[in-house]
Short mmCIF file of C-alpha atoms and ligand atoms in Angstrom, two decimals:
data_model
loop_
_atom_site.label_atom_id
_atom_site.label_comp_id
_atom_site.label_asym_id
_atom_site.label_seq_id
_atom_site.Cartn_x
_atom_site.Cartn_y
_atom_site.Cartn_z
CA UNK A 1 21.73 34.70 72.62
CA UNK A 2 22.99 32.91 75.38
CA UNK A 3 25.42 29.70 74.10
CA UNK A 4 23.08 26.59 75.20
CA UNK A 5 19.22 28.46 73.94
CA UNK A 6 21.10 29.16 70.07
CA UNK A 7 22.66 25.44 69.77
CA UNK A 8 18.71 24.66 71.24
CA UNK A 9 17.67 26.60 67.73
CA UNK A 10 21.16 25.43 65.70
CA UNK A 11 19.97 22.00 66.37
CA UNK A 12 15.97 22.32 65.50
CA UNK A 13 16.54 23.90 62.58
CA UNK A 14 19.01 20.94 61.75
CA UNK A 15 15.83 18.67 62.05
CA UNK A 16 12.96 20.60 60.33
CA UNK A 17 15.87 20.46 57.02
CA UNK A 18 16.57 16.94 57.58
CA UNK A 19 12.74 16.49 58.05
CA UNK A 20 11.96 17.93 54.93
CA UNK A 21 15.09 16.53 52.52
CA UNK A 22 13.53 13.02 53.88
CA UNK A 23 9.62 13.54 52.37
CA UNK A 24 10.59 14.98 49.53
CA UNK A 25 12.81 11.33 49.03
CA UNK A 26 10.14 10.21 50.32
CA UNK A 27 7.43 12.23 47.29
CA UNK A 28 10.67 11.11 44.42
CA UNK A 29 10.20 7.48 45.37
CA UNK A 30 6.61 6.88 45.80
CA UNK A 31 6.00 4.13 43.94
CA UNK A 32 3.51 5.36 40.05
CA UNK A 33 0.63 4.00 40.83
CA UNK A 34 0.26 1.10 38.52
CA UNK A 35 -1.71 3.18 35.14
CA UNK A 36 -5.42 1.91 33.92
CA UNK A 37 -5.36 -0.05 30.47
CA UNK A 38 -8.03 -0.78 28.72
CA UNK A 39 -8.09 -4.85 28.04
CA UNK A 40 -5.89 -5.38 24.96
CA UNK A 41 -8.27 -5.54 21.15
CA UNK A 42 -8.46 -8.83 19.71
CA UNK A 43 -9.61 -8.08 16.66
CA UNK A 44 -11.52 -11.99 15.11
CA UNK A 45 -11.44 -12.99 11.73
CA UNK A 46 -14.68 -12.53 10.15
CA UNK A 47 -15.94 -9.96 12.44
CA UNK A 48 -18.15 -7.08 10.23
CA UNK A 49 -16.44 -4.10 8.37
CA UNK A 50 -17.93 -0.79 6.80
CA UNK A 51 -18.29 -2.58 2.92
CA UNK A 52 -16.47 -6.22 3.74
CA UNK A 53 -15.32 -7.94 6.68
CA UNK A 54 -12.09 -7.86 7.88
CA UNK A 55 -10.38 -11.22 6.98
CA UNK A 56 -6.69 -11.79 7.26
CA UNK A 57 -3.75 -12.10 4.23
CA UNK A 58 -1.88 -14.94 4.71
CA UNK A 59 1.53 -13.60 5.59
CA UNK A 60 3.73 -16.27 2.92
CA UNK A 61 0.92 -13.81 1.03
CA UNK A 62 1.43 -10.68 1.62
CA UNK A 63 5.91 -11.43 1.08
CA UNK A 64 4.76 -12.90 -2.43
CA UNK A 65 2.36 -9.58 -2.81
CA UNK A 66 5.38 -7.82 -2.06
CA UNK A 67 7.36 -9.74 -4.16
CA UNK A 68 5.84 -9.34 -6.99
CA UNK A 69 5.47 -5.49 -6.80
CA UNK A 70 9.35 -5.46 -6.25
CA UNK A 71 8.42 -2.97 -3.33
CA UNK A 72 12.22 -0.73 -2.59
CA UNK A 73 12.87 1.93 -0.14
CA UNK A 74 11.71 4.12 -2.68
CA UNK A 75 8.45 3.03 -2.76
CA UNK A 76 4.73 3.83 -0.76
CA UNK A 77 2.70 1.24 -0.56
CA UNK A 78 -0.56 1.90 0.61
CA UNK A 79 -2.68 -0.74 1.53
CA UNK A 80 -6.93 -0.48 1.15
CA UNK A 81 -8.66 -1.00 3.82
CA UNK A 82 -5.18 -2.23 6.30
CA UNK A 83 -6.85 -4.81 8.70
CA UNK A 84 -4.36 -5.09 11.33
CA UNK A 85 -1.76 -3.39 9.73
CA UNK A 86 0.31 -6.57 8.43
CA UNK A 87 1.11 -5.32 5.01
CA UNK A 88 2.68 -2.55 5.85
CA UNK A 89 4.34 -3.24 8.44
CA UNK A 90 5.83 -6.07 6.09
CA UNK A 91 6.38 -2.89 3.26
CA UNK A 92 8.40 -0.93 5.75
CA UNK A 93 10.25 -3.74 6.75
CA UNK A 94 11.69 -3.90 3.27
CA UNK A 95 12.21 0.11 3.69
CA UNK A 96 9.19 1.26 1.81
CA UNK A 97 7.01 3.94 3.45
CA UNK A 98 4.20 2.36 3.98
CA UNK A 99 -0.42 4.47 4.55
CA UNK A 100 -2.66 1.89 6.23
CA UNK A 101 -5.97 3.14 4.97
CA UNK A 102 -9.03 1.57 7.75
CA UNK A 103 -12.11 2.22 8.54
CA UNK A 104 -12.30 0.45 11.89
CA UNK A 105 -10.57 2.80 14.57
CA UNK A 106 -9.98 -0.29 16.61
CA UNK A 107 -7.49 -2.12 13.88
CA UNK A 108 -6.76 1.53 13.42
CA UNK A 109 -5.91 2.18 16.94
CA UNK A 110 -3.82 -1.88 16.48
CA UNK A 111 -2.41 -1.53 14.08
CA UNK A 112 -0.43 1.71 15.59
CA UNK A 113 1.06 -0.78 18.66
CA UNK A 114 1.81 -3.22 16.14
CA UNK A 115 3.92 -1.10 13.68
CA UNK A 116 5.47 -0.37 17.27
CA UNK A 117 6.45 -2.92 18.29
CA UNK A 118 7.77 -4.47 15.28
CA UNK A 119 10.48 -0.92 15.36
CA UNK A 120 8.87 0.30 11.53
CA UNK A 121 6.35 2.91 13.22
CA UNK A 122 8.39 6.19 11.51
CA UNK A 123 7.27 4.54 8.05
CA UNK A 124 4.39 2.63 8.99
CA UNK A 125 1.75 5.10 9.26
CA UNK A 126 -2.35 4.34 9.55
CA UNK A 127 -6.13 6.46 9.07
CA UNK A 128 -9.01 5.92 9.85
CA UNK A 129 -10.57 6.79 7.14
CA UNK A 130 -12.84 5.64 3.55
CA UNK A 131 -11.20 4.06 1.53
CA UNK A 132 -13.60 5.30 -1.40
CA UNK A 133 -13.58 9.10 -0.11
CA UNK A 134 -9.68 8.39 0.66
CA UNK A 135 -7.11 9.98 -1.41
CA UNK A 136 -4.87 7.89 -2.33
CA UNK A 137 -2.63 9.04 -6.05
CA UNK A 138 0.61 8.95 -4.18
CA UNK A 139 1.76 5.26 -4.22
CA UNK A 140 3.55 3.92 -6.60
CA UNK A 141 2.85 0.55 -4.99
CA UNK A 142 -0.83 -0.37 -3.98
CA UNK A 143 -1.71 -3.91 -1.72
CA UNK A 144 -5.77 -4.94 -1.45
CA UNK A 145 -8.10 -8.25 0.06
CA UNK A 146 -11.46 -6.88 -0.85
CA UNK A 147 -14.09 -8.08 -2.90
CA UNK A 148 -14.81 -8.52 -6.95
CA UNK A 149 -17.09 -5.64 -6.62
CA UNK A 150 -15.43 -3.73 -4.24
CA UNK A 151 -11.98 -4.10 -7.47
CA UNK A 152 -14.91 -3.29 -9.96
CA UNK A 153 -15.93 0.30 -8.25
CA UNK A 154 -12.24 1.50 -7.27
CA UNK A 155 -10.74 -0.15 -11.26
CA UNK A 156 -12.05 3.37 -12.59
CA UNK A 157 -9.70 5.01 -10.08
CA UNK A 158 -7.48 2.89 -10.62
CA UNK A 159 -6.54 2.80 -14.03
CA UNK A 160 -6.31 6.93 -13.67
CA UNK A 161 -3.14 6.55 -11.79
CA UNK A 162 -0.10 7.63 -12.94
CA UNK A 163 1.33 5.13 -15.61
CA UNK A 164 3.64 2.61 -13.35
CA UNK A 165 1.47 2.85 -10.40
CA UNK A 166 1.36 -1.20 -9.25
CA UNK A 167 -1.56 -2.53 -7.63
CA UNK A 168 -1.40 -5.78 -6.53
CA UNK A 169 -4.79 -8.09 -4.54
CA UNK A 170 -5.49 -11.12 -2.08
CA UNK A 171 -7.75 -12.89 -4.26
CA UNK A 172 -9.90 -11.22 -5.35
CA UNK A 173 -9.69 -10.04 -9.34
CA UNK A 174 -10.57 -6.60 -11.73
CA UNK A 175 -12.76 -7.29 -13.24
CA UNK A 176 -12.19 -7.86 -17.84
CA UNK A 177 -8.93 -6.40 -17.01
CA UNK A 178 -6.47 -9.26 -16.80
CA UNK A 179 -3.73 -9.44 -14.45
CA UNK A 180 -0.16 -9.27 -15.77
CA UNK A 181 1.07 -11.83 -13.71
CA UNK A 182 -1.11 -14.38 -11.07
CA UNK A 183 0.51 -16.73 -8.03
CA UNK A 184 -1.00 -19.06 -5.94
CA UNK A 185 0.56 -20.60 -3.21
CA UNK A 186 0.32 -23.64 -1.71
CA UNK A 187 0.05 -25.01 2.15
CA UNK A 188 3.88 -25.93 1.62
CA UNK A 189 4.61 -21.87 0.50
CA UNK A 190 2.93 -21.17 3.58
CA UNK A 191 -0.91 -20.68 2.51
CA UNK A 192 -3.09 -23.19 3.67
CA UNK A 193 -5.62 -20.68 4.34
CA UNK A 194 -8.93 -19.96 1.52
CA UNK A 195 -7.31 -16.97 0.23
CA UNK A 196 -4.18 -17.84 -1.66
CA UNK A 197 -3.74 -15.98 -4.88
CA UNK A 198 -2.20 -12.80 -5.15
CA UNK A 199 -2.30 -10.58 -8.54
CA UNK A 200 -1.28 -8.12 -9.39
CA UNK A 201 -1.54 -5.48 -12.24
CA UNK A 202 0.62 -2.39 -13.20
CA UNK A 203 -1.20 0.55 -14.87
CA UNK A 204 -0.90 1.24 -18.41
CA UNK A 205 0.14 4.68 -20.08
CA UNK A 206 -3.27 5.64 -22.03
CA UNK A 207 -1.36 4.95 -25.95
CA UNK A 208 -4.04 4.62 -27.98
CA UNK A 209 -4.27 7.49 -30.86
CA UNK A 210 -2.57 8.12 -34.00
CA UNK A 211 0.92 9.38 -34.16
CA UNK A 212 2.69 10.23 -37.27
CA UNK A 213 5.57 7.45 -37.40
CA UNK A 214 9.11 7.83 -39.71
CA UNK A 215 8.00 3.87 -40.81
CA UNK A 216 3.63 5.50 -42.27
CA UNK A 217 0.77 6.05 -39.87
CA UNK A 218 0.83 3.79 -36.63
CA UNK A 219 -2.59 3.73 -34.84
CA UNK A 220 -2.66 1.84 -31.64
CA UNK A 221 -6.07 0.88 -29.96
CA UNK A 222 -6.27 -0.32 -25.93
CA UNK A 223 -7.65 -2.43 -24.49
CA UNK A 224 -5.73 -2.44 -20.50
CA UNK A 225 -1.91 -3.39 -21.44
CA UNK A 226 -3.52 -4.84 -24.48
CA UNK A 227 -2.79 -3.25 -28.36
CA UNK A 228 -4.28 -3.76 -31.40
CA UNK A 229 -4.73 -1.54 -34.37
CA UNK A 230 -2.55 -0.85 -37.58
CA UNK A 231 0.94 0.38 -38.99
CA UNK A 232 -0.28 2.74 -43.43
CA UNK A 233 2.83 2.19 -44.80
CA UNK A 234 3.73 3.09 -48.25
CA UNK A 235 2.45 0.04 -49.89
CA UNK A 236 0.35 -1.08 -47.02
CA UNK A 237 -1.68 -1.56 -43.95
CA UNK A 238 0.08 -4.18 -41.29
CA UNK A 239 -1.99 -5.37 -38.84
CA UNK A 240 -0.36 -4.84 -35.40
CA UNK A 241 0.10 -6.96 -31.28
CA UNK A 242 1.36 -5.42 -28.21
CA UNK A 243 1.12 -4.21 -24.83
CA UNK A 244 1.94 -1.63 -23.21
CA UNK A 245 2.87 -1.76 -19.83
CA UNK A 246 3.78 1.28 -17.26
CA UNK A 247 4.78 3.66 -20.22
CA UNK A 248 6.50 0.68 -21.95
CA UNK A 249 5.26 0.14 -24.92
CA UNK A 250 6.37 -3.28 -27.98
CA UNK A 251 4.43 -4.34 -31.29
CA UNK A 252 4.60 -6.60 -33.64
CA UNK A 253 4.41 -5.52 -37.04
CA UNK A 254 4.72 -7.47 -40.10
CA UNK A 255 6.97 -9.85 -38.42
CA UNK A 256 9.01 -6.45 -37.76
CA UNK A 257 9.14 -5.68 -33.70
CA UNK A 258 8.49 -2.26 -32.27
CA UNK A 259 9.09 -1.56 -28.75
CA UNK A 260 8.60 2.16 -27.14
CA UNK A 261 7.58 5.49 -24.27
CA UNK A 262 4.46 7.04 -24.29
CA UNK A 263 6.59 10.03 -22.61
CA UNK A 264 3.41 11.76 -21.40
CA UNK A 265 1.10 12.44 -24.22
CA UNK A 266 4.65 11.65 -27.20
CA UNK A 267 4.57 8.37 -28.59
CA UNK A 268 8.90 8.38 -28.49
CA UNK A 269 9.93 4.93 -30.06
CA UNK A 270 13.80 3.48 -30.04
C1 LIG B 301 -10.07 -8.10 4.36
S1 LIG B 301 -9.38 -7.03 5.25
C2 LIG B 301 -8.28 -7.30 4.85
C3 LIG B 301 -6.89 -6.93 5.47
C4 LIG B 301 -5.76 -6.21 5.50
N1 LIG B 301 -4.75 -5.92 4.58
C5 LIG B 301 -5.02 -7.64 4.68
O1 LIG B 301 -4.89 -8.15 3.85
O2 LIG B 301 -4.82 -9.06 5.79
C6 LIG B 301 -10.26 -5.76 4.24
C7 LIG B 301 -10.52 -4.76 5.28
O3 LIG B 301 -10.68 -3.51 5.24
C8 LIG B 301 -11.29 -2.68 6.21
N2 LIG B 301 -12.83 -1.90 5.54
C9 LIG B 301 -14.28 -2.72 5.28
N3 LIG B 301 -14.57 -1.55 4.37
C10 LIG B 301 -13.66 -0.38 4.38
C11 LIG B 301 -13.44 1.31 3.86
N4 LIG B 301 -15.07 1.56 3.08
N5 LIG B 301 -12.77 1.63 3.96
C12 LIG B 301 -12.24 1.21 4.99
N6 LIG B 301 -11.25 0.26 6.01
C13 LIG B 301 -12.30 -0.58 5.11
C14 LIG B 301 -12.53 -3.31 7.54
O4 LIG B 301 -12.56 -3.20 8.12
C15 LIG B 301 -11.20 -4.48 6.91
O5 LIG B 301 -10.35 -4.67 8.13
#
């Protein structure tokens, strides 16, 4: 091969390499086609839900509910019918792990996006499920904003939770199971809607029964967190009244105060 033809061939090769490099670069730098995004889902207050419509709990009431339940990073909070995720997200911002159970799949997706935006997606999760068919017994705190008849339907399951589990409901009660605390928020406190009442319960240990104690025979009758009954000593039978909060109980009999703890099925007096 002559020197001239060698130079021509080498030049051609260099040109090919240059073109190849340029096209790779062009592909790498080609602007990406815009992602096709569906229009953002916007819920409307009052929209239909499976067993109850969606109406959001005002943020001031969410805060109050979590205050009453004394939510800390050690808690696992479950919101039954979690809507746009606000209660779960607020609990996660307090360091708790929190789960929302919500039937509407669009609300579940919206909640996940909201948790992502608020930077708590690691602690706030949501499942698309029917709250009446979902096990929520792992919760240390249950929050809800449902309806009185739905609360009543849930009540047996709630009363069977671990003693000490805290329950908070926006506005609706639990029938004849009286709340341990009630808080009404005013407009000044940040609640201007019709749903400004937070109700709080602690699942009571089951203490009803008859026990031998150093003072005699103790018979406890229980109506939710309220105790009545008798303390029978050698000389007399004293009526008693008391309360049980989680596993702790206290009662008064014959002018004397007694306190104790239920340790499983064992009653321990202090
Ligand atoms: C009144 S909203 C409360 C939303 C949220 N907890 C709050 O306080 O802002 C009730 C929610 O329960 C949901 N819901 C209704 N029936 C349900 C069911 N059977 N299982 C799960 N979620 C349900 C509705 O879609 C709605 O989002």
